[in-house]
Amino acid sequence: MKFFHLSDLHIGLKLLNRDLQEDQTFILKKIAALAEYEQPDAVVIAGDIYDKPVPSAEAVGVFDAFLQELTRVLPQAEILIISGNHDSAGRIDCYRSILERQHVHMIGQPPRTPQDQIEKVTLHDSYGAVNFYLLPFVKPTMIKEITGTHEDGTNLSYNEAIRSLIEREQIDLTQRNVIVSHQFYLPKGTSAEEVERADSEICSVGNIDEVCADVLERFDYAALGHIHKPMKVGSETIRYCGTPLACSVSEAGQQKGILVVELGEKGAAPKIRELPLVPMRCVRVEKGELAELLRHPSEDYISVVLTDKEDLDVIDMQERLRQAFPNLLEIRRENLRKADYSRTFTAAQIPEPFELCRAFLGELDETSLEILRDVVNTAKEVTLT
């Protein structure tokens, strides 16, 4: 049984106000092309399909095109999808029964009542059955009708609730079992502070959402979503695959990819390999003096860190950097000496208010620039009157 493990597509994400629709469409086509070549029996998407609970029409269109292409190149494969903490569970559940007839299983809601079980999809190969348990993102309050509460009426912790939910399942350990889950799992004995997190991830205060990964050890493989960096969780068979694209500057330089998992007979170690994904534009941090950086223009998404010790003409600096890096994300300064407030300017040297505001606010999209122009023009009119 061969399947793809991917997660955290975050379709609709903006990277510091940069629209990534073109980049996401590009990388999803790459994934579909890899699927056509590899011909997996299933494709697993472990949550966070969209970046927002109410995605834009454009974001829905991007995902719809991806599913169309997957089902075209893999007409016999099963597509197994769960919702993540960024998704709307109700929207993901929409048309669920109809989509199942097309081999697409989109599971938004976890079990909510004692009569409910974790959604299970069973596939077969020459070695027998493979049971995929599809567990969407869960908060303890969602499942307290199943798991109950403490004696004092307080809700169970994330760890207690998830453990209770999984342990109530009647799992046949003589068969091969895979769990698909979108939570913050930690190896036993590890603290949350030891795990490197990306700026684009939602981190709970006090890491109250952490779950001990030992509850997943009964499964032959755990396909996890939520952490944006590829990582193993205390075992070769409990894994986060990471995002297919960098979602923040903190992910600059990370090798992104998807995992291919092959299950043989029960008891044999799964074969796991990574298929690297090369984006249309990389996210990079470029550090150095202005003159040196301008010698190396790039179409990539660039975060600039200037090390010039001399004062720079802010407006000219930004304009020159934008010309060299059309997809400039941000400009930061290091070693900036204290400004000299004793300097004076002639009337001709004072920049226009719009340019001063733009320099202060940094990188803005076109909509924000139009709002800024309107504010400045209104302020001018009020001043003149």
Short mmCIF file of C-alpha atoms in Angstrom, two decimals:
data_model
loop_
_atom_site.label_atom_id
_atom_site.label_comp_id
_atom_site.label_asym_id
_atom_site.label_seq_id
_atom_site.Cartn_x
_atom_site.Cartn_y
_atom_site.Cartn_z
CA MET A 1 0.00 0.00 0.00
CA LYS A 2 1.56 3.25 -1.14
CA PHE A 3 0.22 6.65 -0.10
CA PHE A 4 1.26 10.30 -0.15
CA HIS A 5 1.39 12.20 3.14
CA LEU A 6 1.03 15.97 2.87
CA SER A 7 -0.54 18.65 5.04
CA ASP A 8 -0.87 22.36 5.81
CA LEU A 9 -1.56 23.63 2.30
CA HIS A 10 -2.79 26.94 3.78
CA ILE A 11 -4.39 27.95 0.51
CA GLY A 12 -5.17 31.68 0.56
CA LEU A 13 -2.18 32.55 2.76
CA LYS A 14 -0.56 35.94 2.32
CA LEU A 15 3.16 36.14 3.05
CA LEU A 16 3.67 39.61 4.57
CA ASN A 17 0.93 40.93 2.26
CA ARG A 18 2.27 39.01 -0.75
CA ASP A 19 -0.47 36.97 -2.43
CA LEU A 20 0.76 33.39 -2.88
CA GLN A 21 -2.03 32.15 -5.16
CA GLU A 22 0.27 31.76 -8.16
CA ASP A 23 2.92 30.00 -6.06
CA GLN A 24 0.39 27.67 -4.43
CA THR A 25 -1.18 26.77 -7.78
CA PHE A 26 2.31 26.01 -9.10
CA ILE A 27 3.30 23.73 -6.21
CA LEU A 28 -0.04 21.88 -6.19
CA LYS A 29 0.44 21.12 -9.90
CA LYS A 30 3.89 19.76 -9.02
CA ILE A 31 2.30 17.48 -6.39
CA ALA A 32 -0.28 16.25 -8.90
CA ALA A 33 2.51 15.55 -11.41
CA LEU A 34 4.39 13.52 -8.77
CA ALA A 35 1.18 11.64 -8.02
CA GLU A 36 0.78 10.80 -11.69
CA TYR A 37 4.34 9.46 -11.79
CA GLU A 38 4.26 7.56 -8.45
CA GLN A 39 0.65 6.30 -8.72
CA PRO A 40 -0.06 6.01 -4.97
CA ASP A 41 -3.11 4.09 -3.78
CA ALA A 42 -4.14 7.03 -1.59
CA VAL A 43 -3.34 10.70 -0.95
CA VAL A 44 -3.55 11.87 2.67
CA ILE A 45 -3.93 15.58 3.48
CA ALA A 46 -3.56 16.03 7.25
CA GLY A 47 -5.40 19.31 7.79
CA ASP A 48 -5.18 23.07 7.20
CA ILE A 49 -6.39 22.97 3.63
CA TYR A 50 -7.12 26.68 3.82
CA ASP A 51 -5.46 29.47 5.76
CA LYS A 52 -8.77 30.88 7.02
CA PRO A 53 -12.04 29.29 8.20
CA VAL A 54 -13.90 31.27 5.53
CA PRO A 55 -11.64 31.03 2.48
CA SER A 56 -11.94 33.36 -0.47
CA ALA A 57 -13.55 32.21 -3.71
CA GLU A 58 -10.07 32.26 -5.28
CA ALA A 59 -8.69 29.94 -2.56
CA VAL A 60 -11.58 27.51 -3.01
CA GLY A 61 -10.94 27.59 -6.75
CA VAL A 62 -7.28 26.68 -6.26
CA PHE A 63 -8.18 23.67 -4.09
CA ASP A 64 -10.96 22.61 -6.45
CA ALA A 65 -8.50 22.62 -9.38
CA PHE A 66 -6.04 20.56 -7.32
CA LEU A 67 -8.67 17.93 -6.48
CA GLN A 68 -9.78 17.78 -10.11
CA GLU A 69 -6.21 17.14 -11.23
CA LEU A 70 -5.59 14.52 -8.52
CA THR A 71 -8.73 12.59 -9.39
CA ARG A 72 -7.81 12.80 -13.10
CA VAL A 73 -4.29 11.36 -12.68
CA LEU A 74 -5.36 8.92 -9.91
CA PRO A 75 -8.81 7.70 -10.96
CA GLN A 76 -8.71 4.64 -8.66
CA ALA A 77 -7.00 6.24 -5.63
CA GLU A 78 -8.70 7.39 -2.44
CA ILE A 79 -8.23 11.02 -1.36
CA LEU A 80 -8.31 11.25 2.46
CA ILE A 81 -8.62 14.74 3.96
CA ILE A 82 -9.19 16.07 7.48
CA SER A 83 -9.75 19.61 8.73
CA GLY A 84 -7.08 21.49 10.68
CA ASN A 85 -7.27 24.30 13.20
CA HIS A 86 -7.30 26.89 10.38
CA ASP A 87 -10.25 25.24 8.62
CA SER A 88 -13.98 25.42 9.21
CA ALA A 89 -14.98 21.90 10.18
CA GLY A 90 -18.55 22.44 9.00
CA ARG A 91 -17.46 23.65 5.58
CA ILE A 92 -15.04 20.75 5.15
CA ASP A 93 -17.88 18.34 5.98
CA CYS A 94 -20.09 19.87 3.28
CA TYR A 95 -21.16 17.33 0.59
CA ARG A 96 -19.25 14.65 2.48
CA SER A 97 -21.49 11.73 1.49
CA ILE A 98 -21.56 12.79 -2.16
CA LEU A 99 -17.78 13.19 -2.37
CA GLU A 100 -17.20 9.73 -0.87
CA ARG A 101 -18.76 8.23 -4.00
CA GLN A 102 -15.98 9.96 -5.95
CA HIS A 103 -13.27 8.44 -3.69
CA VAL A 104 -12.80 11.78 -1.88
CA HIS A 105 -13.21 11.60 1.92
CA MET A 106 -13.32 15.09 3.48
CA ILE A 107 -13.77 14.80 7.25
CA GLY A 108 -14.36 18.08 9.07
CA GLN A 109 -15.97 17.17 12.40
CA PRO A 110 -14.49 14.79 14.98
CA PRO A 111 -16.80 12.38 16.87
CA ARG A 112 -19.19 14.46 18.98
CA THR A 113 -21.53 11.99 20.70
CA PRO A 114 -20.94 8.63 22.44
CA GLN A 115 -22.44 6.90 19.40
CA ASP A 116 -19.84 8.41 17.05
CA GLN A 117 -16.49 6.84 16.22
CA ILE A 118 -13.42 8.22 14.49
CA GLU A 119 -14.09 8.01 10.75
CA LYS A 120 -12.42 4.90 9.32
CA VAL A 121 -11.69 4.22 5.65
CA THR A 122 -10.46 0.71 4.85
CA LEU A 123 -8.41 -0.03 1.75
CA HIS A 124 -7.05 -3.37 0.58
CA ASP A 125 -3.94 -4.67 -1.12
CA SER A 126 -2.29 -8.07 -1.53
CA TYR A 127 -1.45 -8.15 2.21
CA GLY A 128 -5.00 -7.45 3.35
CA ALA A 129 -6.72 -4.46 4.93
CA VAL A 130 -5.25 -1.06 5.78
CA ASN A 131 -7.46 1.00 8.11
CA PHE A 132 -7.10 4.79 7.90
CA TYR A 133 -8.46 6.55 11.00
CA LEU A 134 -9.27 10.15 10.07
CA LEU A 135 -9.21 12.42 13.14
CA PRO A 136 -9.69 16.16 12.43
CA PHE A 137 -8.41 18.90 14.73
CA VAL A 138 -9.95 18.52 18.18
CA LYS A 139 -10.42 20.77 21.19
CA PRO A 140 -11.43 19.12 24.48
CA THR A 141 -14.68 21.10 24.53
CA MET A 142 -15.70 19.53 21.20
CA ILE A 143 -15.70 15.99 22.56
CA LYS A 144 -16.56 16.35 26.25
CA GLU A 145 -19.87 14.55 25.68
CA ILE A 146 -17.71 11.53 24.84
CA THR A 147 -14.74 11.96 27.16
CA GLY A 148 -16.51 13.59 30.11
CA THR A 149 -14.91 16.10 32.45
CA HIS A 150 -12.94 16.08 35.69
CA GLU A 151 -14.86 15.50 38.94
CA ASP A 152 -14.91 19.25 39.58
CA GLY A 153 -16.56 19.85 36.20
CA THR A 154 -13.49 21.26 34.43
CA ASN A 155 -12.63 20.06 30.95
CA LEU A 156 -9.95 17.47 30.32
CA SER A 157 -6.61 18.67 28.99
CA TYR A 158 -5.80 18.23 25.29
CA ASN A 159 -3.60 15.26 26.19
CA GLU A 160 -6.30 13.59 28.29
CA ALA A 161 -9.06 14.24 25.77
CA ILE A 162 -7.20 13.02 22.67
CA ARG A 163 -5.92 9.97 24.53
CA SER A 164 -9.44 9.10 25.70
CA LEU A 165 -10.87 9.55 22.20
CA ILE A 166 -8.28 7.30 20.53
CA GLU A 167 -8.25 4.63 23.24
CA ARG A 168 -12.01 4.04 22.97
CA GLU A 169 -11.56 2.83 19.36
CA GLN A 170 -11.62 -0.93 18.83
CA ILE A 171 -8.45 -1.16 16.76
CA ASP A 172 -7.63 -4.54 15.24
CA LEU A 173 -3.89 -4.80 15.89
CA THR A 174 -3.59 -7.82 13.59
CA GLN A 175 -4.28 -5.48 10.66
CA ARG A 176 -2.32 -2.46 9.45
CA ASN A 177 -3.60 0.81 10.86
CA VAL A 178 -2.82 4.42 9.97
CA ILE A 179 -4.00 7.48 11.87
CA VAL A 180 -4.32 10.90 10.25
CA SER A 181 -4.40 13.68 12.85
CA HIS A 182 -3.88 17.43 13.13
CA GLN A 183 -2.63 18.21 16.65
CA PHE A 184 0.50 19.31 18.50
CA TYR A 185 2.11 15.98 19.39
CA LEU A 186 5.32 15.71 21.40
CA PRO A 187 7.61 12.73 22.04
CA LYS A 188 7.24 11.35 25.55
CA GLY A 189 9.47 13.27 27.96
CA THR A 190 9.94 16.23 25.60
CA SER A 191 8.89 19.79 26.43
CA ALA A 192 7.22 22.08 23.92
CA GLU A 193 10.12 24.55 24.18
CA GLU A 194 12.41 21.96 22.57
CA VAL A 195 10.38 21.95 19.35
CA GLU A 196 11.25 24.55 16.73
CA ARG A 197 8.08 26.34 15.65
CA ALA A 198 7.51 28.56 12.63
CA ASP A 199 6.16 32.11 12.95
CA SER A 200 3.20 31.10 10.78
CA GLU A 201 1.98 28.48 13.27
CA ILE A 202 -0.66 29.30 15.87
CA CYS A 203 0.88 28.55 19.27
CA SER A 204 -1.34 28.33 22.32
CA VAL A 205 -0.50 30.20 25.51
CA GLY A 206 1.42 27.88 27.82
CA ASN A 207 1.37 25.16 25.14
CA ILE A 208 -1.84 23.78 26.64
CA ASP A 209 -2.58 21.97 23.35
CA GLU A 210 0.35 19.54 23.56
CA VAL A 211 -0.40 15.81 23.36
CA CYS A 212 2.00 12.98 24.22
CA ALA A 213 2.71 11.02 21.03
CA ASP A 214 2.91 7.65 22.79
CA VAL A 215 -0.84 7.31 22.23
CA LEU A 216 -0.03 6.89 18.51
CA GLU A 217 2.38 3.99 18.96
CA ARG A 218 -0.33 1.38 18.33
CA PHE A 219 -0.59 2.54 14.72
CA ASP A 220 1.69 1.34 11.93
CA TYR A 221 2.02 4.94 10.75
CA ALA A 222 0.84 8.34 12.00
CA ALA A 223 0.38 10.98 9.27
CA LEU A 224 0.39 14.26 11.17
CA GLY A 225 -0.33 17.87 10.30
CA HIS A 226 0.06 21.17 12.20
CA ILE A 227 3.85 21.62 12.53
CA HIS A 228 5.26 23.40 9.48
CA LYS A 229 8.72 21.84 9.58
CA PRO A 230 9.20 18.18 8.58
CA MET A 231 9.98 16.19 11.71
CA LYS A 232 9.74 12.80 13.39
CA VAL A 233 7.95 12.62 16.73
CA GLY A 234 10.08 10.17 18.67
CA SER A 235 9.68 7.45 16.04
CA GLU A 236 10.31 6.80 12.36
CA THR A 237 6.62 6.07 11.90
CA ILE A 238 5.14 9.14 13.64
CA ARG A 239 5.77 12.11 11.37
CA TYR A 240 4.95 15.65 10.41
CA CYS A 241 5.53 16.16 6.69
CA GLY A 242 5.61 19.99 6.95
CA THR A 243 4.17 22.52 4.53
CA PRO A 244 4.67 22.25 0.76
CA LEU A 245 5.63 25.96 0.69
CA ALA A 246 7.29 28.28 3.18
CA CYS A 247 4.54 30.16 5.04
CA SER A 248 6.79 32.65 6.87
CA VAL A 249 10.26 34.17 6.77
CA SER A 250 11.20 31.88 9.67
CA GLU A 251 10.94 28.96 7.23
CA ALA A 252 13.51 30.44 4.82
CA GLY A 253 15.96 27.81 3.67
CA GLN A 254 13.83 24.81 4.72
CA GLN A 255 13.66 21.96 2.23
CA LYS A 256 9.98 21.36 1.61
CA GLY A 257 8.49 18.15 0.29
CA ILE A 258 5.92 15.42 0.65
CA LEU A 259 6.34 11.95 2.13
CA VAL A 260 5.74 8.70 0.28
CA VAL A 261 4.85 5.86 2.64
CA GLU A 262 4.78 2.20 1.55
CA LEU A 263 3.26 -0.38 3.88
CA GLY A 264 4.20 -4.01 3.34
CA GLU A 265 2.92 -6.92 5.35
CA LYS A 266 1.90 -6.44 8.98
CA GLY A 267 4.94 -6.13 11.22
CA ALA A 268 7.33 -4.98 8.48
CA ALA A 269 8.75 -1.48 8.88
CA PRO A 270 7.17 1.00 6.45
CA LYS A 271 9.35 2.36 3.66
CA ILE A 272 9.32 6.16 3.90
CA ARG A 273 10.95 8.59 1.49
CA GLU A 274 10.71 12.28 0.79
CA LEU A 275 9.91 13.84 -2.57
CA PRO A 276 11.47 17.34 -2.58
CA LEU A 277 9.36 20.23 -3.82
CA VAL A 278 11.03 23.14 -5.61
CA PRO A 279 8.90 26.32 -5.41
CA MET A 280 8.38 28.92 -8.09
CA ARG A 281 10.02 31.44 -5.75
CA CYS A 282 12.06 30.65 -2.66
CA VAL A 283 11.79 32.58 0.61
CA ARG A 284 15.24 33.91 1.47
CA VAL A 285 16.89 36.28 3.95
CA GLU A 286 19.59 38.45 2.38
CA LYS A 287 21.92 40.26 4.76
CA GLY A 288 24.55 42.85 3.84
CA GLU A 289 25.22 46.41 2.82
CA LEU A 290 22.87 48.04 0.36
CA ALA A 291 25.39 48.41 -2.48
CA GLU A 292 26.39 44.73 -2.27
CA LEU A 293 22.81 43.45 -2.14
CA LEU A 294 21.82 45.47 -5.20
CA ARG A 295 24.42 43.57 -7.23
CA HIS A 296 22.40 40.37 -6.86
CA PRO A 297 18.80 41.02 -7.98
CA SER A 298 16.28 38.19 -7.59
CA GLU A 299 12.64 37.28 -8.25
CA ASP A 300 12.51 35.30 -4.97
CA TYR A 301 10.66 36.44 -1.86
CA ILE A 302 13.38 38.37 -0.08
CA SER A 303 13.66 39.62 3.50
CA VAL A 304 16.46 42.20 3.50
CA VAL A 305 18.65 42.89 6.52
CA LEU A 306 20.82 45.97 5.92
CA THR A 307 24.11 46.24 7.78
CA ASP A 308 25.10 49.74 6.58
CA LYS A 309 26.39 51.86 9.45
CA GLU A 310 25.76 55.13 7.61
CA ASP A 311 22.36 56.76 7.36
CA LEU A 312 20.58 55.93 4.10
CA ASP A 313 18.02 57.91 2.15
CA VAL A 314 14.98 55.89 3.21
CA ILE A 315 12.83 56.57 0.16
CA ASP A 316 15.65 56.04 -2.34
CA MET A 317 16.77 52.90 -0.51
CA GLN A 318 13.31 51.35 -0.65
CA GLU A 319 12.84 52.20 -4.31
CA ARG A 320 16.18 50.71 -5.31
CA LEU A 321 15.55 47.56 -3.32
CA ARG A 322 12.10 47.15 -4.87
CA GLN A 323 13.62 47.40 -8.33
CA ALA A 324 16.23 44.75 -7.52
CA PHE A 325 13.78 42.54 -5.61
CA PRO A 326 10.27 42.89 -7.10
CA ASN A 327 8.96 40.41 -4.51
CA LEU A 328 10.55 42.19 -1.55
CA LEU A 329 8.92 41.16 1.73
CA GLU A 330 10.48 43.49 4.29
CA ILE A 331 13.51 45.65 5.07
CA ARG A 332 15.25 45.52 8.42
CA ARG A 333 18.30 47.42 9.68
CA GLU A 334 21.24 46.36 11.78
CA ASN A 335 23.93 48.56 13.32
CA LEU A 336 21.87 51.66 12.65
CA ARG A 337 23.54 54.49 14.47
CA LYS A 338 21.47 56.98 16.41
CA ALA A 339 19.72 59.50 14.21
CA ASP A 340 20.98 63.08 14.20
CA TYR A 341 17.93 65.18 15.09
CA SER A 342 19.94 68.41 14.72
CA ARG A 343 19.82 68.18 10.95
CA THR A 344 17.69 70.72 9.14
CA PHE A 345 16.09 70.57 5.74
CA THR A 346 15.18 73.13 3.17
CA ALA A 347 11.62 73.09 1.87
CA ALA A 348 12.83 71.42 -1.33
CA GLN A 349 14.46 68.59 0.63
CA ILE A 350 11.39 67.61 2.66
CA PRO A 351 9.67 64.57 1.08
CA GLU A 352 5.97 64.59 0.32
CA PRO A 353 3.75 63.39 3.24
CA PHE A 354 2.66 60.34 1.23
CA GLU A 355 6.27 59.24 0.69
CA LEU A 356 7.13 59.84 4.34
CA CYS A 357 4.18 57.71 5.47
CA ARG A 358 5.00 54.97 2.98
CA ALA A 359 8.61 54.89 4.17
CA PHE A 360 7.47 54.65 7.78
CA LEU A 361 4.88 51.92 7.20
CA GLY A 362 7.12 49.74 5.03
CA GLU A 363 5.87 47.30 2.38
CA LEU A 364 2.19 47.83 1.51
CA ASP A 365 -0.07 46.17 -1.03
CA GLU A 366 -1.92 48.22 -3.65
CA THR A 367 -5.15 48.37 -1.65
CA SER A 368 -3.31 49.74 1.39
CA LEU A 369 -1.46 52.26 -0.76
CA GLU A 370 -4.76 53.56 -2.14
CA ILE A 371 -6.13 53.92 1.40
CA LEU A 372 -2.96 55.77 2.43
CA ARG A 373 -3.25 58.14 -0.56
CA ASP A 374 -6.87 58.87 0.33
CA VAL A 375 -5.98 59.58 3.99
CA VAL A 376 -3.11 61.92 3.04
CA ASN A 377 -5.21 63.75 0.44
CA THR A 378 -8.08 64.15 2.92
CA ALA A 379 -5.67 65.51 5.54
CA LYS A 380 -4.31 68.01 2.99
CA GLU A 381 -7.83 69.16 2.11
CA VAL A 382 -8.73 69.64 5.79
CA THR A 383 -5.50 71.60 6.37
CA LEU A 384 -6.11 73.86 3.37
CA THR A 385 -9.65 74.62 4.43
#
